[in-house]
CSV table of C-alpha atoms and ligand atoms in Angstrom, one decimal:
chain,number,residue,atom,x,y,z
A,10,MET,CA,83.3,7.1,-112.6
A,11,ASN,CA,86.8,5.6,-112.7
A,12,LYS,CA,86.2,2.2,-114.3
A,13,GLN,CA,88.9,0.3,-112.5
A,14,ASN,CA,87.9,1.1,-109.0
A,15,ASN,CA,84.2,2.1,-109.1
A,16,ILE,CA,85.1,5.1,-107.1
A,17,GLU,CA,83.2,8.3,-108.0
A,18,THR,CA,82.8,10.2,-104.8
A,19,PHE,CA,85.0,10.9,-101.7
A,20,HIS,CA,84.6,12.4,-98.2
A,21,ILE,CA,87.5,13.7,-96.2
A,22,SER,CA,87.8,14.3,-92.4
A,23,THR,CA,90.8,16.2,-91.1
A,24,TYR,CA,92.3,16.1,-87.6
A,25,GLY,CA,95.3,17.9,-86.1
A,26,CYS,CA,97.1,21.0,-87.0
A,27,GLN,CA,97.0,23.5,-89.9
A,28,MET,CA,99.6,21.5,-91.8
A,29,ASN,CA,97.1,18.7,-92.0
A,30,LEU,CA,94.4,21.1,-93.2
A,31,ALA,CA,96.8,22.4,-95.8
A,32,ASP,CA,97.7,18.8,-96.9
A,33,SER,CA,94.0,17.9,-97.1
A,34,SER,CA,93.2,20.9,-99.3
A,35,THR,CA,95.9,19.8,-101.7
A,36,LEU,CA,94.7,16.2,-101.7
A,37,VAL,CA,91.1,17.3,-102.3
A,38,SER,CA,92.2,19.4,-105.3
A,39,THR,CA,94.3,16.5,-106.7
A,40,LEU,CA,91.4,14.1,-106.4
A,41,ILE,CA,89.0,16.6,-108.1
A,42,THR,CA,91.5,17.1,-110.9
A,43,ARG,CA,91.5,13.4,-111.4
A,44,GLY,CA,87.7,13.3,-111.9
A,45,TYR,CA,86.5,12.4,-108.4
A,46,ARG,CA,83.7,14.3,-106.7
A,47,ARG,CA,83.7,15.5,-103.1
A,48,VAL,CA,80.6,14.9,-101.1
A,49,LYS,CA,79.5,16.4,-97.8
A,50,GLU,CA,77.9,13.2,-96.3
A,51,GLU,CA,79.9,10.1,-95.5
A,52,ASP,CA,77.1,7.8,-96.5
A,53,GLN,CA,77.2,9.1,-100.1
A,54,ALA,CA,80.9,8.5,-100.6
A,55,ASP,CA,82.7,5.6,-102.3
A,56,LEU,CA,85.9,6.6,-100.6
A,57,LEU,CA,86.3,7.8,-97.0
A,58,ILE,CA,89.5,9.6,-96.2
A,59,PHE,CA,90.8,10.3,-92.7
A,60,ASN,CA,93.7,12.7,-92.5
A,61,THR,CA,94.9,12.0,-88.9
A,62,CYS,CA,96.9,13.3,-86.0
A,63,SER,CA,99.1,11.5,-83.4
A,64,ILE,CA,100.1,14.3,-81.1
A,65,ARG,CA,98.2,13.0,-78.1
A,66,GLU,CA,96.5,9.7,-77.4
A,67,LYS,CA,93.1,11.3,-77.5
A,68,ALA,CA,93.6,12.5,-81.1
A,69,GLU,CA,94.2,8.8,-82.1
A,70,GLN,CA,91.3,7.5,-80.0
A,71,ARG,CA,89.0,9.9,-81.8
A,72,VAL,CA,90.0,8.4,-85.2
A,73,TYR,CA,89.6,4.8,-83.9
A,74,GLY,CA,86.1,5.8,-82.7
A,75,ARG,CA,85.2,7.2,-86.1
A,76,LEU,CA,86.6,4.2,-88.0
A,77,GLY,CA,84.4,2.0,-85.9
A,78,GLU,CA,81.4,4.1,-86.7
A,79,VAL,CA,81.9,4.0,-90.5
A,80,TYR,CA,82.0,0.2,-90.6
A,81,LYS,CA,78.2,0.3,-91.1
A,82,TYR,CA,78.7,2.1,-94.5
A,83,LYS,CA,81.0,-0.6,-95.6
A,84,GLN,CA,78.4,-3.2,-94.9
A,85,LYS,CA,75.9,-1.3,-97.0
A,86,ASN,CA,78.3,-0.6,-99.8
A,87,PRO,CA,80.9,-3.4,-100.4
A,88,ASN,CA,82.7,-1.1,-102.9
A,89,LEU,CA,83.4,1.5,-100.2
A,90,LYS,CA,87.1,2.1,-99.6
A,91,ILE,CA,88.6,3.6,-96.4
A,92,ALA,CA,91.9,5.4,-96.4
A,93,VAL,CA,93.7,6.5,-93.3
A,94,VAL,CA,96.4,9.0,-94.2
A,95,GLY,CA,98.8,11.4,-92.4
A,96,CYS,CA,100.5,11.2,-89.0
A,97,MET,CA,98.7,8.2,-87.5
A,98,ALA,CA,99.1,6.3,-90.7
A,99,GLN,CA,102.8,7.1,-90.6
A,100,ARG,CA,103.2,6.1,-87.0
A,101,MET,CA,101.3,2.8,-87.3
A,102,GLY,CA,101.7,1.5,-90.9
A,103,ASP,CA,100.6,-2.1,-91.3
A,104,GLU,CA,99.6,-2.3,-87.7
A,105,LEU,CA,96.6,0.0,-88.4
A,106,ILE,CA,95.1,-2.6,-90.8
A,107,ARG,CA,95.7,-5.4,-88.3
A,108,LYS,CA,93.9,-3.4,-85.7
A,109,VAL,CA,91.1,-2.1,-88.0
A,110,PRO,CA,90.8,-4.7,-90.8
A,111,HIS,CA,88.2,-2.7,-92.7
A,112,VAL,CA,90.8,0.0,-93.5
A,113,ASP,CA,91.9,-0.4,-97.1
A,114,TYR,CA,94.7,2.1,-97.5
A,115,VAL,CA,97.4,3.5,-95.1
A,116,LEU,CA,99.4,6.4,-96.5
A,117,GLY,CA,102.0,8.3,-94.4
A,118,THR,CA,102.8,12.0,-94.4
A,119,ASP,CA,105.1,11.9,-97.4
A,120,ARG,CA,102.8,9.7,-99.4
A,121,LEU,CA,99.3,10.8,-99.0
A,122,PHE,CA,99.4,12.9,-102.2
A,123,GLU,CA,99.7,9.5,-104.0
A,124,LEU,CA,96.2,8.5,-102.9
A,125,PRO,CA,94.7,8.9,-106.4
A,126,ASP,CA,97.4,6.6,-107.9
A,127,VAL,CA,96.9,4.1,-105.1
A,128,ILE,CA,93.1,3.9,-105.6
A,129,GLU,CA,93.6,3.5,-109.3
A,130,GLY,CA,96.1,0.7,-108.7
A,131,LEU,CA,98.8,2.4,-110.7
A,132,GLU,CA,102.1,0.6,-111.0
A,133,GLY,CA,104.5,1.1,-108.1
A,134,THR,CA,101.8,1.7,-105.5
A,135,SER,CA,100.6,-0.5,-102.7
A,136,SER,CA,97.9,-0.2,-100.1
A,137,VAL,CA,100.3,0.7,-97.2
A,138,MET,CA,102.9,3.3,-98.1
A,139,THR,CA,104.8,5.0,-95.3
A,140,ALA,CA,108.4,5.3,-96.5
A,141,PHE,CA,109.8,8.9,-96.2
A,142,GLY,CA,111.7,9.6,-99.3
A,143,HIS,CA,110.8,12.7,-101.2
A,144,GLU,CA,114.1,14.6,-101.6
A,145,ASN,CA,112.1,17.7,-102.7
A,146,MET,CA,108.5,18.4,-101.8
A,147,ASP,CA,108.2,21.4,-104.1
A,148,PHE,CA,105.8,19.5,-106.3
A,149,ILE,CA,103.0,20.0,-103.7
A,150,THR,CA,100.7,22.7,-104.9
A,151,PRO,CA,99.1,24.8,-102.1
A,152,VAL,CA,95.4,25.3,-102.4
A,153,LYS,CA,93.4,28.1,-100.8
A,154,GLU,CA,91.5,27.2,-97.6
A,155,THR,CA,88.7,29.8,-98.1
A,156,PRO,CA,88.1,32.0,-101.1
A,157,PHE,CA,90.3,34.7,-99.5
A,158,SER,CA,92.8,32.9,-97.2
A,159,GLY,CA,95.3,30.1,-97.4
A,160,PHE,CA,98.1,28.2,-95.7
A,161,ILE,CA,101.5,27.7,-97.3
A,162,THR,CA,103.8,25.1,-95.7
A,163,ILE,CA,107.3,26.5,-95.8
A,164,SER,CA,109.1,23.6,-94.1
A,165,ARG,CA,108.1,20.1,-93.4
A,166,GLY,CA,109.2,17.8,-90.6
A,167,CYS,CA,111.2,18.6,-87.5
A,168,ASP,CA,114.6,17.7,-86.2
A,169,ASN,CA,114.2,18.9,-82.6
A,170,PHE,CA,113.0,15.7,-80.9
A,171,CYS,CA,111.5,17.4,-77.9
A,172,SER,CA,111.3,14.5,-75.4
A,173,TYR,CA,107.5,14.3,-75.4
A,174,CYS,CA,106.8,14.8,-79.1
A,175,ILE,CA,105.8,12.4,-81.8
A,176,VAL,CA,106.1,14.9,-84.7
A,177,PRO,CA,109.7,14.2,-85.7
A,178,PHE,CA,108.8,10.5,-86.0
A,179,VAL,CA,105.7,11.1,-88.0
A,180,ARG,CA,106.8,14.0,-90.1
A,181,GLY,CA,110.4,13.1,-90.7
A,182,LYS,CA,113.5,15.2,-91.1
A,183,VAL,CA,113.1,18.9,-91.6
A,184,GLN,CA,113.0,20.1,-95.2
A,185,SER,CA,112.6,23.7,-96.2
A,186,HIS,CA,110.8,24.5,-99.4
A,187,SER,CA,112.7,26.7,-101.8
A,188,VAL,CA,112.2,30.5,-101.7
A,189,ASP,CA,111.0,30.4,-105.3
A,190,TYR,CA,108.4,27.8,-104.5
A,191,ILE,CA,107.1,29.8,-101.6
A,192,LEU,CA,106.9,33.1,-103.5
A,193,GLU,CA,105.3,31.4,-106.5
A,194,SER,CA,102.8,29.7,-104.1
A,195,VAL,CA,101.9,33.1,-102.6
A,196,ARG,CA,101.4,34.6,-106.0
A,197,LYS,CA,99.3,31.7,-107.2
A,198,LEU,CA,97.0,32.1,-104.2
A,199,VAL,CA,96.9,35.9,-104.6
A,200,ASP,CA,95.8,35.4,-108.3
A,201,GLU,CA,93.0,33.2,-107.0
A,202,GLY,CA,91.7,36.0,-104.7
A,203,VAL,CA,93.6,35.3,-101.5
A,204,VAL,CA,94.3,38.3,-99.2
A,205,GLU,CA,95.8,36.6,-96.2
A,206,ILE,CA,98.3,33.7,-95.9
A,207,THR,CA,99.7,31.8,-93.0
A,208,LEU,CA,103.2,30.4,-93.5
A,209,LEU,CA,103.4,27.0,-91.7
A,210,GLY,CA,106.2,25.0,-90.2
A,211,GLN,CA,106.8,23.1,-87.0
A,212,ASN,CA,109.5,25.6,-86.3
A,213,VAL,CA,109.4,28.4,-88.9
A,214,ASN,CA,112.3,30.2,-87.1
A,215,SER,CA,114.6,27.4,-88.3
A,216,TYR,CA,113.7,27.9,-91.9
A,217,LYS,CA,116.8,28.0,-94.1
A,218,TYR,CA,117.1,27.7,-97.8
A,219,GLU,CA,120.5,28.5,-99.2
A,220,ASP,CA,121.2,32.0,-97.7
A,221,THR,CA,117.6,32.8,-96.9
A,222,ASP,CA,116.5,32.5,-93.2
A,223,PHE,CA,113.0,33.1,-92.0
A,224,SER,CA,113.2,36.8,-91.3
A,225,ARG,CA,114.5,37.4,-94.9
A,226,LEU,CA,111.8,35.1,-96.2
A,227,LEU,CA,109.1,37.2,-94.5
A,228,GLU,CA,110.6,40.3,-96.1
A,229,LEU,CA,110.7,38.7,-99.5
A,230,VAL,CA,107.0,37.6,-99.3
A,231,ALA,CA,106.0,41.1,-98.0
A,232,GLN,CA,108.0,43.0,-100.6
A,233,ASN,CA,107.7,40.8,-103.7
A,234,THR,CA,104.1,39.7,-103.7
A,235,ASP,CA,100.7,41.4,-103.6
A,236,ILE,CA,99.5,39.5,-100.5
A,237,GLN,CA,97.9,41.8,-98.0
A,238,ARG,CA,98.4,40.0,-94.7
A,239,ILE,CA,101.0,37.5,-93.6
A,240,ARG,CA,100.8,35.3,-90.6
A,241,PHE,CA,103.1,32.4,-89.5
A,242,MET,CA,103.4,29.6,-87.1
A,243,THR,CA,104.9,28.0,-85.1
A,244,SER,CA,107.9,30.0,-83.6
A,245,HIS,CA,110.3,28.0,-81.4
A,246,PRO,CA,111.7,30.2,-78.6
A,247,MET,CA,115.1,28.6,-79.1
A,248,ASP,CA,115.4,30.0,-82.7
A,249,ILE,CA,113.5,33.2,-82.6
A,250,SER,CA,115.9,36.0,-83.5
A,251,ARG,CA,115.9,39.7,-82.7
A,252,ARG,CA,116.1,40.4,-86.4
A,253,LEU,CA,112.8,38.4,-86.9
A,254,VAL,CA,111.2,40.6,-84.3
A,255,ASP,CA,112.5,43.7,-86.0
A,256,VAL,CA,111.0,42.5,-89.4
A,257,ILE,CA,107.6,41.8,-87.8
A,258,GLY,CA,107.7,45.4,-86.4
A,259,ALA,CA,108.9,46.9,-89.7
A,260,GLU,CA,106.8,45.1,-92.3
A,261,GLU,CA,103.2,46.3,-92.3
A,262,LYS,CA,101.9,43.2,-94.0
A,263,VAL,CA,103.3,40.9,-91.3
A,264,MET,CA,100.6,40.7,-88.6
A,265,PRO,CA,101.4,41.5,-85.0
A,266,HIS,CA,100.8,38.1,-83.6
A,267,ILE,CA,103.4,35.6,-82.4
A,268,HIS,CA,102.7,32.1,-81.2
A,269,LEU,CA,105.6,31.2,-79.0
A,270,PRO,CA,105.0,27.9,-77.1
A,271,VAL,CA,106.7,28.0,-73.7
A,272,GLN,CA,105.6,24.5,-72.7
A,273,SER,CA,106.7,24.9,-69.0
A,274,GLY,CA,107.9,27.5,-66.6
A,275,SER,CA,110.5,25.4,-65.0
A,276,ASN,CA,114.1,25.4,-66.3
A,277,ARG,CA,114.6,21.8,-65.1
A,278,VAL,CA,111.5,20.6,-67.0
A,279,LEU,CA,112.5,22.6,-70.1
A,280,LYS,CA,115.9,21.0,-70.0
A,281,ASP,CA,114.5,17.6,-69.7
A,282,MET,CA,112.1,18.3,-72.6
A,283,GLY,CA,115.1,19.4,-74.7
A,284,ARG,CA,113.7,22.8,-75.5
A,285,PHE,CA,117.1,24.6,-75.3
A,286,TYR,CA,116.0,27.9,-73.6
A,287,THR,CA,115.6,29.0,-70.1
A,288,ILE,CA,112.7,31.0,-68.7
A,289,ASP,CA,115.0,34.0,-68.2
A,290,GLN,CA,115.9,33.9,-72.0
A,291,TYR,CA,112.2,33.5,-72.8
A,292,HIS,CA,111.2,36.5,-70.8
A,293,LYS,CA,114.0,38.6,-72.3
A,294,MET,CA,112.7,37.8,-75.8
A,295,ILE,CA,109.1,38.7,-74.8
A,296,ASP,CA,110.5,42.0,-73.4
A,297,TYR,CA,112.2,42.7,-76.7
A,298,ILE,CA,109.1,41.8,-78.7
A,299,ARG,CA,107.0,44.2,-76.7
A,300,LEU,CA,109.7,46.9,-77.0
A,301,LYS,CA,109.7,46.7,-80.8
A,302,ASN,CA,105.9,46.5,-81.2
A,303,ASP,CA,103.4,49.0,-79.9
A,304,TYR,CA,100.8,46.3,-80.3
A,305,ILE,CA,101.5,42.6,-80.3
A,306,SER,CA,99.3,39.6,-79.6
A,307,LEU,CA,101.0,36.7,-77.9
A,308,SER,CA,99.9,33.1,-77.7
A,309,THR,CA,101.5,29.9,-76.4
A,310,ASP,CA,101.3,26.2,-75.8
A,311,ILE,CA,101.7,24.6,-72.4
A,312,ILE,CA,101.9,21.0,-71.2
A,313,VAL,CA,100.9,20.2,-67.6
A,314,GLY,CA,101.8,17.0,-65.8
A,315,TYR,CA,105.0,16.2,-67.7
A,316,PRO,CA,106.6,13.1,-66.1
A,317,SER,CA,108.3,14.2,-62.8
A,318,GLU,CA,106.8,17.7,-62.9
A,319,THR,CA,106.4,18.7,-59.2
A,320,GLY,CA,103.7,21.0,-57.7
A,321,GLU,CA,106.4,23.7,-57.4
A,322,GLU,CA,107.4,23.4,-61.0
A,323,PHE,CA,103.8,23.7,-62.0
A,324,GLU,CA,103.6,26.9,-60.0
A,325,MET,CA,106.5,28.2,-62.0
A,326,THR,CA,104.4,27.7,-65.2
A,327,LEU,CA,101.6,29.7,-63.6
A,328,ASP,CA,104.1,32.4,-62.8
A,329,VAL,CA,105.2,32.6,-66.5
A,330,VAL,CA,101.5,32.9,-67.5
A,331,ARG,CA,101.0,35.7,-65.0
A,332,LYS,CA,104.1,37.5,-66.1
A,333,VAL,CA,103.8,37.2,-69.9
A,334,ARG,CA,100.0,37.8,-70.0
A,335,TYR,CA,99.3,35.8,-73.1
A,336,ASP,CA,96.2,36.7,-75.2
A,337,THR,CA,95.6,33.1,-75.9
A,338,ALA,CA,97.0,29.8,-74.7
A,339,PHE,CA,96.6,26.1,-75.8
A,340,MET,CA,96.9,24.0,-72.7
A,341,PHE,CA,97.3,20.3,-72.7
A,342,LYS,CA,97.7,17.4,-70.2
A,343,TYR,CA,100.8,15.4,-71.0
A,344,SER,CA,100.1,12.4,-73.0
A,345,SER,CA,102.8,9.6,-73.3
A,346,ARG,CA,103.6,8.9,-77.0
A,347,PRO,CA,105.1,5.5,-77.8
A,348,GLY,CA,108.7,5.8,-79.1
A,349,THR,CA,109.4,9.3,-77.7
A,350,ARG,CA,112.1,9.8,-75.1
A,351,SER,CA,109.8,10.7,-72.3
A,352,ALA,CA,107.6,7.6,-72.9
A,353,GLU,CA,110.5,5.8,-71.2
A,354,PHE,CA,110.0,7.8,-68.0
A,355,THR,CA,107.3,6.9,-65.5
A,356,ASP,CA,104.3,9.0,-66.2
A,357,SER,CA,104.5,10.0,-62.6
A,358,VAL,CA,101.8,12.7,-62.2
A,359,PRO,CA,98.5,11.0,-61.4
A,360,GLU,CA,95.6,11.6,-63.8
A,361,ASP,CA,93.5,13.6,-61.3
A,362,GLU,CA,96.5,15.8,-60.4
A,363,LYS,CA,97.1,16.5,-64.1
A,364,SER,CA,93.4,17.4,-64.4
A,365,ASP,CA,93.6,19.7,-61.4
A,366,ARG,CA,96.7,21.4,-62.8
A,367,LEU,CA,95.0,21.9,-66.1
A,368,ILE,CA,91.9,23.4,-64.6
A,369,ARG,CA,93.9,25.8,-62.5
A,370,LEU,CA,96.0,26.9,-65.5
A,371,ILE,CA,92.9,27.3,-67.7
A,372,LYS,CA,91.2,29.4,-65.0
A,373,LEU,CA,94.2,31.7,-64.7
A,374,GLN,CA,94.6,32.1,-68.4
A,375,GLN,CA,90.9,32.8,-68.9
A,376,SER,CA,91.1,35.7,-66.5
A,377,ILE,CA,94.2,37.1,-68.1
A,378,GLY,CA,92.8,36.6,-71.6
A,379,TYR,CA,89.7,38.5,-70.5
A,380,GLU,CA,91.8,41.4,-69.2
A,381,GLN,CA,94.0,41.4,-72.3
A,382,ASN,CA,90.8,41.6,-74.5
A,383,GLN,CA,89.4,44.5,-72.3
A,384,ARG,CA,92.4,46.5,-73.3
A,385,GLU,CA,91.3,46.5,-76.9
A,386,ILE,CA,87.9,48.2,-76.1
A,387,GLY,CA,87.7,51.6,-77.8
A,388,GLN,CA,90.4,50.8,-80.4
A,389,ILE,CA,89.8,50.5,-84.1
A,390,LYS,CA,91.0,47.2,-85.6
A,391,TYR,CA,91.2,46.6,-89.3
A,392,SER,CA,89.8,43.1,-89.6
A,393,LEU,CA,89.2,40.5,-92.3
A,394,VAL,CA,85.6,39.5,-92.5
A,395,GLU,CA,85.5,35.7,-92.6
A,396,GLY,CA,81.8,34.7,-92.6
A,397,PHE,CA,78.9,34.3,-90.2
A,398,SER,CA,79.4,33.8,-86.5
A,399,LYS,CA,79.4,30.1,-85.7
A,400,ARG,CA,76.6,30.7,-83.1
A,401,SER,CA,74.4,33.4,-84.7
A,402,LYS,CA,73.3,34.3,-88.2
A,403,ASP,CA,72.9,37.9,-87.0
A,404,LYS,CA,76.6,38.4,-86.5
A,405,LEU,CA,79.5,38.4,-88.9
A,406,ARG,CA,82.9,37.0,-87.7
A,407,ALA,CA,86.1,38.9,-88.5
A,408,ARG,CA,89.8,38.4,-87.6
A,409,THR,CA,91.8,41.3,-86.2
A,410,GLU,CA,95.5,41.9,-87.0
A,411,GLY,CA,96.2,40.3,-83.6
A,412,ASN,CA,94.4,37.1,-84.7
A,413,LYS,CA,91.4,37.7,-82.4
A,414,THR,CA,87.9,36.9,-83.4
A,415,VAL,CA,85.6,39.9,-83.5
A,416,LEU,CA,81.8,39.8,-84.0
A,417,ILE,CA,79.9,42.6,-85.7
A,418,PRO,CA,76.3,43.0,-86.7
A,419,VAL,CA,75.4,41.7,-90.2
A,420,THR,CA,75.2,44.4,-92.8
A,421,GLU,CA,74.3,44.0,-96.4
A,422,LYS,CA,77.3,46.0,-97.7
A,423,ILE,CA,79.9,43.7,-96.2
A,424,GLU,CA,81.0,40.4,-97.7
A,425,PRO,CA,83.5,37.8,-96.5
A,426,GLY,CA,87.0,38.6,-97.7
A,427,GLN,CA,86.7,42.3,-97.1
A,428,PHE,CA,88.8,44.3,-94.7
A,429,VAL,CA,86.8,46.7,-92.5
A,430,PRO,CA,87.7,49.1,-89.7
A,431,ILE,CA,85.9,47.8,-86.6
A,432,LYS,CA,85.6,49.7,-83.3
A,433,ILE,CA,85.8,47.4,-80.4
A,434,ASN,CA,82.9,48.0,-78.0
A,435,ALA,CA,83.0,44.9,-75.7
A,436,ALA,CA,85.1,41.9,-75.0
A,437,ASP,CA,85.0,38.5,-73.2
A,438,ALA,CA,87.7,36.0,-72.6
A,439,PHE,CA,87.8,34.6,-76.1
A,440,THR,CA,85.9,37.1,-78.4
A,441,LEU,CA,85.8,40.8,-79.1
A,442,HIS,CA,82.5,42.6,-80.1
A,443,GLY,CA,82.4,45.7,-82.2
A,444,GLU,CA,80.9,47.6,-85.1
A,445,ILE,CA,82.1,48.9,-88.4
A,446,VAL,CA,83.1,52.6,-88.3
A,447,GLU,CA,83.8,55.2,-91.0
A,448,VAL,CA,87.5,56.2,-91.0
A,449,SER,CA,88.6,59.3,-92.7
B,517,LIG,N1,106.2,22.5,-83.4
B,517,LIG,C1,105.4,23.2,-82.4
B,517,LIG,C2,104.5,22.2,-81.7
B,517,LIG,C3,103.6,21.3,-82.5
B,517,LIG,S1,102.6,20.3,-81.5
B,517,LIG,C4,106.4,23.7,-81.3
B,517,LIG,O1,107.5,23.2,-81.1
B,517,LIG,O2,106.0,24.6,-80.6
B,517,LIG,C5,101.5,21.4,-80.7
B,517,LIG,C6,101.6,21.4,-79.2
B,517,LIG,O3,101.1,20.1,-78.7
B,517,LIG,C7,103.0,21.5,-78.6
B,517,LIG,O4,103.4,22.8,-78.5
B,517,LIG,C8,102.8,20.9,-77.2
B,517,LIG,O5,102.3,21.9,-76.3
B,517,LIG,C9,101.6,19.9,-77.4
B,517,LIG,N2,102.1,18.5,-77.3
B,517,LIG,C10,103.0,17.9,-78.1
B,517,LIG,N3,103.3,16.7,-77.7
B,517,LIG,C11,102.5,16.5,-76.6
B,517,LIG,C12,102.3,15.4,-75.7
B,517,LIG,N4,102.9,14.2,-75.8
B,517,LIG,N5,101.4,15.5,-74.7
B,517,LIG,C13,100.7,16.7,-74.5
B,517,LIG,N6,100.9,17.8,-75.3
B,517,LIG,C14,101.7,17.7,-76.4
B,518,LIG,FE1,107.6,18.6,-81.5
B,518,LIG,FE2,109.5,20.0,-80.5
B,518,LIG,FE3,109.4,19.6,-83.1
B,518,LIG,FE4,107.7,21.2,-81.9
B,518,LIG,S1,109.9,21.6,-82.0
B,518,LIG,S2,107.3,19.7,-83.4
B,518,LIG,S3,107.3,20.2,-80.0
B,518,LIG,S4,109.7,18.1,-81.5
B,519,LIG,FE1,99.2,16.2,-85.3
B,519,LIG,FE2,100.8,15.6,-87.2
B,519,LIG,FE3,100.1,18.1,-86.9
B,519,LIG,S1,100.8,14.7,-85.2
B,519,LIG,S2,99.7,18.2,-84.7
B,519,LIG,S3,98.7,16.5,-87.4
B,519,LIG,S4,102.0,17.3,-87.5
């Protein structure tokens, strides 16, 4: 027990993207090194941490809801401390404590790693810290996510300021980690048993450290470390280069999956969003990606109901989905975020129209995802076994090269963390089903 603060145990809940997951893992490891113990149940913790997301209003509402619910623990245990960290903490600062007075600490995206110092009341800390300010974030040690996989953040922040997006405000200016930091991080995780890493950035294609761009970085990681599989996200269509596509095709360790958020099928909307590509350019890049890769899995993000999006413009989005034939898509209703450029516009598409558009889009994508998955039947996919199926203890869950989940019958010989050849026997819209085969 830390004598100054009576805090012995902590519980952490993480919302939002993989970068938050990666940050949470690092924070957990720092707290454990400092002598605190992680517990699975909130009611057993002396410190409750919420690592938060601001991307859509719903993401924030969920956290407010949870903060309301945990008030009861505070009544039972007056020593209990509540820390809100990450993007929502960054966006709201002091205001969060004014709105939810039982919150004790608010630490923004550049400051959350100082939480152990803050709870111990070390000099120079305070209960609300949201200033950006680290010149160099290479001090952050990546920690594996599972015994065999991990995330490595290669760049933090974003300078793109897409009209709808809160990320540049809550994550600050883009900053690329050094090449040495990234290579050392990969080697550290490999030494700890990791076989698959995902390189993370809001826009990995704009990675730049001295002379190294993202395609060169991928080559360096593939050629100079013993990692077996490399994934990365997110690619911005504005910055994806043909050379990067060539590297993905040439380097066996780089997995054949690209997440390339299109957002909208209308050039007018894309221009308004500040995405800096046209649909024609986007399709040309997709054609080049398919030309250079016999097999590639493609995913995307799409926003429906952007302010002023007409029915016709929405149809253009459906056309892109029909033409590209994504394997997976993340589809969202536009959510106005305070402080962003598009928050100034009238949120002109009525809520039920947004919902209608979203339903139509999801339906279309589901049927395309189903058809894309059918094409994998009969093929053998080398997949990484990750654990039990979320729904059934009779099935193991594995991940294919193309980032698809495949379920196989449980066998005693196979353990999580192993690569196995799986023959795909069946597929639905979201999942493949198969069995392990002998390959000579
Ligand atoms: N850096 C990534 C996106 C990160 S946010 C990129 O540029 O592609 C993940 C996704 O959330 C975005 O691609 C977008 O589709 C969605 N999103 C972001 N802001 C949103 C908003 N205000 N309303 C609805 N969806 C939003
Ligand atoms: Fe947001 Fe655009 Fe930056 Fe992606 S590129 S994080 S959508 S501002
Ligand atoms: Fe959300 Fe922050 Fe990620 S706003 S999507 S957690 S960068």
